[in-house]
Short mmCIF file of C-alpha atoms and ligand atoms in Angstrom, two decimals:
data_model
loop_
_atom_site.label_atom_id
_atom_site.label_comp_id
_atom_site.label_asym_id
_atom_site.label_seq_id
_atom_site.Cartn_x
_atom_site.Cartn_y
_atom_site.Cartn_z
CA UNK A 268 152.81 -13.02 11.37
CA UNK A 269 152.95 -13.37 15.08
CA UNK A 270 156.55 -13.97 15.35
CA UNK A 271 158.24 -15.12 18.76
CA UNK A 272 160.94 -12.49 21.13
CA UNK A 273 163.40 -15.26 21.55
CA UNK A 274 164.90 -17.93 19.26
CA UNK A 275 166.77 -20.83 21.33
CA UNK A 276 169.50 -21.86 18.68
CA UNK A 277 171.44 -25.35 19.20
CA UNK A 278 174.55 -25.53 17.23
CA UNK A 279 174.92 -29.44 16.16
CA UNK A 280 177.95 -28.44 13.77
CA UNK A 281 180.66 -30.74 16.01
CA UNK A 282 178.53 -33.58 15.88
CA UNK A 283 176.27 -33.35 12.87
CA UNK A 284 179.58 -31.55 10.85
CA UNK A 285 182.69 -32.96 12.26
CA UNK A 286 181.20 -37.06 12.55
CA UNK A 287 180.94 -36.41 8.30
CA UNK A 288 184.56 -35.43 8.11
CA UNK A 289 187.34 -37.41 6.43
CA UNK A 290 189.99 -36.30 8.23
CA UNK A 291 189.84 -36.78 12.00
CA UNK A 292 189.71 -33.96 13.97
CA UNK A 293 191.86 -33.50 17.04
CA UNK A 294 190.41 -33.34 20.29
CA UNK A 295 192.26 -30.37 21.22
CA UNK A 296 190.98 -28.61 18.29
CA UNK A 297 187.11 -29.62 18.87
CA UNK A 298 187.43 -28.24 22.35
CA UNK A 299 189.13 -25.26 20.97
CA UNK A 300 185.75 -25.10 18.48
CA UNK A 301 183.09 -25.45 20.99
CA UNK A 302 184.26 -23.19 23.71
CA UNK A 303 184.24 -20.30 21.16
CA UNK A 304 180.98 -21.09 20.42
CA UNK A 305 180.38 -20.75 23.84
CA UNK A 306 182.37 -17.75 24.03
CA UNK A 307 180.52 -16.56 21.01
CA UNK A 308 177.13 -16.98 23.36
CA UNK A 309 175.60 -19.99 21.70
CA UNK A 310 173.12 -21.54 24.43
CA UNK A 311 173.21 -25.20 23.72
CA UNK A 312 175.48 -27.19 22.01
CA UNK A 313 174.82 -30.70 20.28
CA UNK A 314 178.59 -31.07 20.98
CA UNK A 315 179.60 -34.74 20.04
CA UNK A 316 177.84 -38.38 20.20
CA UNK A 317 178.33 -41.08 22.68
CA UNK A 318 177.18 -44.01 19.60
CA UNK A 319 179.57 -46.88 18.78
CA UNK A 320 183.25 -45.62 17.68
CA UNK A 321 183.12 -48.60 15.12
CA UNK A 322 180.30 -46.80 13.46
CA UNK A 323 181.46 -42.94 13.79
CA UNK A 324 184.89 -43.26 14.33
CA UNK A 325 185.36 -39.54 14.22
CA UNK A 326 183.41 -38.81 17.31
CA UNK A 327 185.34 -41.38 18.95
CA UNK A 328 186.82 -38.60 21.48
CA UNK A 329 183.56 -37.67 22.64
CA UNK A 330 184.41 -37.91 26.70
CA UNK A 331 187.83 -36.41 26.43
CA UNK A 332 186.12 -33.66 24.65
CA UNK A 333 183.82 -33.49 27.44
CA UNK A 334 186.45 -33.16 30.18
CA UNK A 335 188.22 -31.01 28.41
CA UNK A 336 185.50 -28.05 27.39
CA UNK A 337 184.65 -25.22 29.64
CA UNK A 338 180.99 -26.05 31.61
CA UNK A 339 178.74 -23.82 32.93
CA UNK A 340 178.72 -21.87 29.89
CA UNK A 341 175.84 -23.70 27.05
CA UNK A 342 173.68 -26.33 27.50
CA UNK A 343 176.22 -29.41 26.19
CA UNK A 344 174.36 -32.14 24.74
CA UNK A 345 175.60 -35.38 23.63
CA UNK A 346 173.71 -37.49 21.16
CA UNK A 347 172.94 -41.10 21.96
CA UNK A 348 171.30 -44.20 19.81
CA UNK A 349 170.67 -46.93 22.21
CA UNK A 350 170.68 -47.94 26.44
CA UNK A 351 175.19 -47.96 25.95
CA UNK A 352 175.31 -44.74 25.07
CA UNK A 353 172.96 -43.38 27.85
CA UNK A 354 175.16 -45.30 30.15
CA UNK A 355 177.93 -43.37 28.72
CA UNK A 356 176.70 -40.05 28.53
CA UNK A 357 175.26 -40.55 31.84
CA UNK A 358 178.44 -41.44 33.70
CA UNK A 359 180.12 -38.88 31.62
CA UNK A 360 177.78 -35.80 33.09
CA UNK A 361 176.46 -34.33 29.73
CA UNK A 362 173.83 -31.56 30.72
CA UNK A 363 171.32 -33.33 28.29
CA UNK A 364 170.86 -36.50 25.86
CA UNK A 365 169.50 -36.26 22.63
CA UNK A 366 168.13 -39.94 21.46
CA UNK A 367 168.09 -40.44 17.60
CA UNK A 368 165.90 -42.39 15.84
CA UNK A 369 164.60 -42.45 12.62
CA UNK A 370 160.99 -42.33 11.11
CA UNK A 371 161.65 -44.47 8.14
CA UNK A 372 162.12 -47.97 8.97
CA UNK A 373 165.30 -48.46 6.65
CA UNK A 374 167.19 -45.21 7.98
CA UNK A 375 166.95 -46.60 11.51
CA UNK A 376 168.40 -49.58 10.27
CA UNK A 377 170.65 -47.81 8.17
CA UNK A 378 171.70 -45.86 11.09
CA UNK A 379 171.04 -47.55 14.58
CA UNK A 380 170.75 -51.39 12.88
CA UNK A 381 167.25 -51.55 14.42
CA UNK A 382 163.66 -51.23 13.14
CA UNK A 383 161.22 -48.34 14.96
CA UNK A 384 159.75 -50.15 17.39
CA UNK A 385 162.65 -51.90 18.45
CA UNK A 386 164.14 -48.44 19.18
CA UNK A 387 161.35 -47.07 20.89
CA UNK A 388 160.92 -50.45 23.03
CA UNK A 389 164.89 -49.74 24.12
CA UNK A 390 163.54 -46.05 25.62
CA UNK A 391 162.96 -47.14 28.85
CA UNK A 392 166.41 -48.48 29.50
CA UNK A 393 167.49 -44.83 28.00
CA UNK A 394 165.95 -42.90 30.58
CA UNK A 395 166.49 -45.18 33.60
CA UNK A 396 169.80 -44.40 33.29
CA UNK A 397 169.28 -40.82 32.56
CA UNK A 398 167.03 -40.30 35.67
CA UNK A 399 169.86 -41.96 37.53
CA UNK A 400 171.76 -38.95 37.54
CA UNK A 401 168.95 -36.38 36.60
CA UNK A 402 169.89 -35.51 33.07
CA UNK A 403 166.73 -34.89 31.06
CA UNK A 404 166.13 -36.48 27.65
CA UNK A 405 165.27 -34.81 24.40
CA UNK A 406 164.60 -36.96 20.76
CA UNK A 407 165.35 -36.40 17.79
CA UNK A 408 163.58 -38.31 15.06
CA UNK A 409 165.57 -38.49 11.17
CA UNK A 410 164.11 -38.68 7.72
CA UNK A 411 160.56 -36.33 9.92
CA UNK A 412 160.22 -34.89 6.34
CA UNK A 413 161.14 -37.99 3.97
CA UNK A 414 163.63 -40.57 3.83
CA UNK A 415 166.26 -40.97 0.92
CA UNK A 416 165.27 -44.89 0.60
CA UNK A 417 161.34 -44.81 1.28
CA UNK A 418 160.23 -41.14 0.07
CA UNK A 419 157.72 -39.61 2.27
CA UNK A 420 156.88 -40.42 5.41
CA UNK A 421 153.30 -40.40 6.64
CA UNK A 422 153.08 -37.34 9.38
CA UNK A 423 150.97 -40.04 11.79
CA UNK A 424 154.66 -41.84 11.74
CA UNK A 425 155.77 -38.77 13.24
CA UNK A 426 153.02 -38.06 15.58
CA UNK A 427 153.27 -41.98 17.07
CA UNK A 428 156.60 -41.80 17.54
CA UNK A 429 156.60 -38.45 19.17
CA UNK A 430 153.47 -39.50 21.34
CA UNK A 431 155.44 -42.59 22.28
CA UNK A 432 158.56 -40.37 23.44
CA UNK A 433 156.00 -38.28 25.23
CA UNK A 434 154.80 -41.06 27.56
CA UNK A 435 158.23 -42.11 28.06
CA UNK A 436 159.39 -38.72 30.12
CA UNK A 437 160.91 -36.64 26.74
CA UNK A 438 161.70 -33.39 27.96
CA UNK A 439 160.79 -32.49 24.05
CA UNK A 440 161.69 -33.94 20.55
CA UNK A 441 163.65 -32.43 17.13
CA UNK A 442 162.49 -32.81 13.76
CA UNK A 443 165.31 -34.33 12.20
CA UNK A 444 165.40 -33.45 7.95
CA UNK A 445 168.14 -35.57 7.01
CA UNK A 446 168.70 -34.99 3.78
CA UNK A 447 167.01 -31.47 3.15
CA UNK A 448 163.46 -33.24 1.73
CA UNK A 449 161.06 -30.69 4.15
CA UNK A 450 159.22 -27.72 2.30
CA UNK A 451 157.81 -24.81 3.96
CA UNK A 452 153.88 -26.51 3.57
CA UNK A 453 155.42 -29.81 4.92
CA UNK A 454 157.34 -27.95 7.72
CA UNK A 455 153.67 -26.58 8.84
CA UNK A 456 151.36 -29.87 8.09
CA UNK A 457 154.08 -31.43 10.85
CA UNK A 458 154.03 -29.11 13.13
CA UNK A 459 150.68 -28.33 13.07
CA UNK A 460 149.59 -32.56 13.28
CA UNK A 461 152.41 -32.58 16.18
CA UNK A 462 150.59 -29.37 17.98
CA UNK A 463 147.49 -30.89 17.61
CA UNK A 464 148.31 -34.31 18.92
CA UNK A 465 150.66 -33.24 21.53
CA UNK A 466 150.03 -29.48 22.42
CA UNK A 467 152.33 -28.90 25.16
CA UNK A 468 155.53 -30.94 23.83
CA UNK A 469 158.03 -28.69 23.08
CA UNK A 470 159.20 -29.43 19.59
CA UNK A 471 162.85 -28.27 17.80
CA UNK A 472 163.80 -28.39 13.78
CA UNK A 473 167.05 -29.53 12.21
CA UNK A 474 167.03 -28.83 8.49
CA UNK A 475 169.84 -29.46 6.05
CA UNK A 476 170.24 -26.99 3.21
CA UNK A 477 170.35 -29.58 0.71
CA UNK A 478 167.98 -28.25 -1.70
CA UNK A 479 168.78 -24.71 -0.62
CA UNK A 480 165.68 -23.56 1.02
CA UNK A 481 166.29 -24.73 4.24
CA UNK A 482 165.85 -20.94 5.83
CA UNK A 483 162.41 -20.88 4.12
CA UNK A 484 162.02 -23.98 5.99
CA UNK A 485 162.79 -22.36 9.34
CA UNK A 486 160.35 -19.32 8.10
CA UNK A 487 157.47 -21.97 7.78
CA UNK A 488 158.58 -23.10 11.23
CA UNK A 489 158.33 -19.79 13.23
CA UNK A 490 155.16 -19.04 11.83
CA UNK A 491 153.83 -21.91 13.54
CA UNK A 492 155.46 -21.01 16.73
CA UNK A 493 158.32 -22.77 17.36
CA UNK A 494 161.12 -21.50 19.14
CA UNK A 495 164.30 -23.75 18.26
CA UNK A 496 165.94 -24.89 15.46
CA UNK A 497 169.06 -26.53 15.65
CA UNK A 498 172.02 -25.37 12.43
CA UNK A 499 175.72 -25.98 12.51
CA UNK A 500 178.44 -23.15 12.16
CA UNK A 501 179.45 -22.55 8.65
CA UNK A 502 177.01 -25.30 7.27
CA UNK A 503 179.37 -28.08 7.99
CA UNK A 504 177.25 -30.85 8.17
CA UNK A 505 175.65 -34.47 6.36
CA UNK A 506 174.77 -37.69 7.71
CA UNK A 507 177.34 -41.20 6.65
CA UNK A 508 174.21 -43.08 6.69
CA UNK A 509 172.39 -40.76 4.11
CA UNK A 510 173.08 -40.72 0.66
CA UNK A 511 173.29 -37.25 -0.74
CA UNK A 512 172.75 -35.86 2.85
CA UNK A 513 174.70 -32.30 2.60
CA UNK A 514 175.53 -30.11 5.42
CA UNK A 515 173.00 -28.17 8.05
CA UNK A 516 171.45 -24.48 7.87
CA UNK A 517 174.43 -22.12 8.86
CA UNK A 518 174.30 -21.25 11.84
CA UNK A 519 175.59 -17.56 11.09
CA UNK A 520 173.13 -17.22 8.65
CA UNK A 521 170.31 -18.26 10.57
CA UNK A 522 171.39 -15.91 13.27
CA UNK A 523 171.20 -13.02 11.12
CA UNK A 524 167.94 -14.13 9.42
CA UNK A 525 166.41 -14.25 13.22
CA UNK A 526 168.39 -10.80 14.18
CA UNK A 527 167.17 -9.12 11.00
CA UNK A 528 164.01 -9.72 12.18
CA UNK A 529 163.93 -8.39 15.49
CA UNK A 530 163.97 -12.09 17.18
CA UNK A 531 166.80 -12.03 20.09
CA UNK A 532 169.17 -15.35 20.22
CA UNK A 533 172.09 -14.10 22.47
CA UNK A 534 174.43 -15.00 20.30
CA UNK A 535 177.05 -12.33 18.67
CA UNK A 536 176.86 -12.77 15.11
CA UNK A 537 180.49 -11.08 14.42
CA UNK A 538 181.81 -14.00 16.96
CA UNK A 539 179.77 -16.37 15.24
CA UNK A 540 181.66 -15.26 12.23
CA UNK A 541 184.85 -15.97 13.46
CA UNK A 542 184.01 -19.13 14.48
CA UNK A 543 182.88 -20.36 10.99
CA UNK A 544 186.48 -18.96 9.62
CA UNK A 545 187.91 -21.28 12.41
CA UNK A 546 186.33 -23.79 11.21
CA UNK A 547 187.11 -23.60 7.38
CA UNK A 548 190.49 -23.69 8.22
CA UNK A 549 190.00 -26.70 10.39
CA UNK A 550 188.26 -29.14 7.57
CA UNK A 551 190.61 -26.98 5.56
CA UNK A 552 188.12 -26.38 2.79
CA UNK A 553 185.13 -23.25 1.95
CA UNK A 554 181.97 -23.89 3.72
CA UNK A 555 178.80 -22.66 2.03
CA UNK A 556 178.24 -19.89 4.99
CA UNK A 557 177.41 -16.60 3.40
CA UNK A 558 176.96 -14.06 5.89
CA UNK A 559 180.92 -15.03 7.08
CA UNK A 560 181.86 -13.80 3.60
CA UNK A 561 179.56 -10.92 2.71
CA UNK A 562 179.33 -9.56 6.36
CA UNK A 563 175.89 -7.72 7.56
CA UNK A 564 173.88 -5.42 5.05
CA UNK A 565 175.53 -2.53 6.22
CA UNK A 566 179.22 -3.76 6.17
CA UNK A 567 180.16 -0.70 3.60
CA UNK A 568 183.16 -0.62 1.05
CA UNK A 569 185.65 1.66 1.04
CA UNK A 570 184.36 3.87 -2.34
CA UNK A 571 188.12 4.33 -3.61
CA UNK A 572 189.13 1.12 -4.05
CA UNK A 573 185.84 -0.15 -6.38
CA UNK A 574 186.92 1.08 -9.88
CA UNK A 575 184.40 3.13 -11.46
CA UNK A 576 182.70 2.08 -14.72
CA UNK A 577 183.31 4.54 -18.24
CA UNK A 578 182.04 4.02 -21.43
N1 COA B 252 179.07 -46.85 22.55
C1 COA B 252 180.16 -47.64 22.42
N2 COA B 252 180.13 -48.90 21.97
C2 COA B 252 178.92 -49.41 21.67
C3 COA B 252 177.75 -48.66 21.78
C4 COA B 252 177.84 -47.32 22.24
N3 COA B 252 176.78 -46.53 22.37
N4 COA B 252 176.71 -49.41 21.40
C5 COA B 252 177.21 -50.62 21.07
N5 COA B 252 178.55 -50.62 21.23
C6 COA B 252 179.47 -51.72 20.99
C7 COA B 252 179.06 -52.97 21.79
O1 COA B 252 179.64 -52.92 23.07
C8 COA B 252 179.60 -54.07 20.94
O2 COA B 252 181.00 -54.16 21.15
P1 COA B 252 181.77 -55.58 21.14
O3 COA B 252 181.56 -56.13 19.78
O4 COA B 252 183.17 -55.18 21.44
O5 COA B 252 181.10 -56.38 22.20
C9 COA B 252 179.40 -53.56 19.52
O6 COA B 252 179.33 -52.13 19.63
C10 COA B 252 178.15 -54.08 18.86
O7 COA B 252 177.03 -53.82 19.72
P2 COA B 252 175.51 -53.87 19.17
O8 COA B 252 174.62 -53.52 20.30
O9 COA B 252 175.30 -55.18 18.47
O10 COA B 252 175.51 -52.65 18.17
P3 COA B 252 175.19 -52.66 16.61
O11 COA B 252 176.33 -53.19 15.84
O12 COA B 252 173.82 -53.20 16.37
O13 COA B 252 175.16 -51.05 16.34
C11 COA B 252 174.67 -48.90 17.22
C12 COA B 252 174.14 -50.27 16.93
C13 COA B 252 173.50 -48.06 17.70
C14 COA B 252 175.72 -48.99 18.33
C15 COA B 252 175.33 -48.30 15.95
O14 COA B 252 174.49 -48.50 14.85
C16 COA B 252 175.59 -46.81 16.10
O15 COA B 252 176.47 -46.40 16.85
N6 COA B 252 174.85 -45.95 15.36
C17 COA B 252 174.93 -44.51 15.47
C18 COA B 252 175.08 -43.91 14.12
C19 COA B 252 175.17 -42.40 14.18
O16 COA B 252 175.71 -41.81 15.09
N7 COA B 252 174.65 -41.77 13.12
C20 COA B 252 174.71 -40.36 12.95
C21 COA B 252 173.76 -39.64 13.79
S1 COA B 252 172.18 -39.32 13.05
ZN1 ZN B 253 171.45 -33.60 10.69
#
């Protein structure tokens, strides 16, 4: 396998985790969260969402958060689902804008309250005011591998909405899996279709481990070449517009997949770790992280204090 030097990880766990959470989270404590991510040497960071507070009321916060994080540090990058939120985000002085959108006609109305092509018709007003203050403009496009309500979604869905975002002045676009319904030979019919179509449109992957195999998923990825993937610390994570939609790929665990391999990310994995703890105590419950738990390969027990078995 021709594998790449350098994975570019974006943690979505503040926004794809935290907008799923019950409780609301203080905006003290989310800035507390994403600068030691930063800290930790995670590059980008999905951090929150400029969409309607009515709809997401837990990422209500997102400018305060904005203003109150360190910058300079990652990539911050604010999700958006229609021309408002660009405003927003705009005026605000995110470093990037992620527009959602789904594949699957009834998760965009689901989640945006808008068929397809009514969402891609809105993309021009997105950028305008994006250009306006030089911010570039990523996509990311839910239910890429299936949709909880429709099943699975043609790949030429996926290739005509990227091709659209393309033509519109996307600095690249994310394959969203919403609800964990990509395989490893469904990861690599996309991205192959998507290379072919549209060689030189940098594409990103953002799997939930919903059926557990969402590494395998990022295994079928790399062997096609990509170079980002998007997971969320601990494996917070899941979608209010998704039924059954469980948390992300852990970021920790992803990291050490990548490191394990000899692929460089930047990020310190025994950081990362701490982070994830953090976080568990924040939504005050055990995330399904591993590596957090178990620690590296090599992080030995002391021999004395493991009994020792006799017949
Ligand atoms: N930020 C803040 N307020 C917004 C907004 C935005 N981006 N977009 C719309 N609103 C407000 C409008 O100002 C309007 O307010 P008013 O009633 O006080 O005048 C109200 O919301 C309704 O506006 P409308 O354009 O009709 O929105 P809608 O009800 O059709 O909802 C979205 C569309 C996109 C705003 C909503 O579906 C949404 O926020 N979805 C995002 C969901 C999400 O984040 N999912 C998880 C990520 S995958
Ligand atoms: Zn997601």
């Amino acid at each position: 396998m021709d594998l790449p030097q350098h994975v570019e990880i974006t943690e979505v766990g503040t926004r794809d985790g935290f907008q799923a959470e019950r409780e609301f989270i203080p905006t003290e404590t989310k800035i507390e969260v994403i600068d030691a991510l930063q800290d930790a040497g995670v590059p980008r960071i999905e951090y929150s969402s400029f969409v309607s507070p009515r709809a997401v009321p837990q990422l209500a916060d997102t400018l305060e958060v904005l203003q109150g994080v360190k910058r300079g540090k990652a990539t911050l990058v604010a999700l958006i689902a229609n021309a408002k939120g660009a405003e927003r985000a705009a005026e605000a002085r995110c470093d990037e804008i992620v527009v959602v959108l789904s594949a699957s006609e009834s998760h965009n109305i689901k989640n945006v309250n808008r068929g397809v092509d009514e969402s891609l018709a809105g993309m021009d007003a997105i950028m305008a005011h994006a250009a306006r203050v030089g911010i570039p403009v990523h996509g990311a496009i839910a239910t890429a591998f299936g949709c909880p309500f429709e099943g699975d979604v043609p790949t030429e869905q996926v290739v005509r909405i990227a091709r659209h975002l393309e033509a519109a002045g996307f600095a690249g676009v994310g394959l969203g899996d919403t609800t964990g319904m990509a395989t490893p030979p469904l990861v690599t019919r996309t991205c192959r279709a998507l290379h072919d179509a549209l060689p030189d449109f940098p594409v990103s992957l953002h799997f939930h481990n919903t059926r557990g195999i969402g590494l395998c998923n990022v295994m079928a990825g790399l062997e096609c070449g990509i170079v980002r993937f998007e997971s969320s610390i601990g494996g917070l994570g899941g979608c209010p517009f998704a039924p059954g939609a469980t948390g992300n790929i852990c970021t920790e665990d992803l990291v050490y997949l990548l490191h394990e391999m000899g692929l460089e990310t930047g990020i310190d994995i025994e950081a990362l770790c701490d982070v994830a703890r953090t976080v568990e105590a924040v939504v005050g419950k055990a995330l399904p992280g591993q590596v957090m738990r178990a620690g590296g390969r090599l992080a030995l027990h002391d021999l004395g204090a493991v009994a020792t078995a006799r017949g």
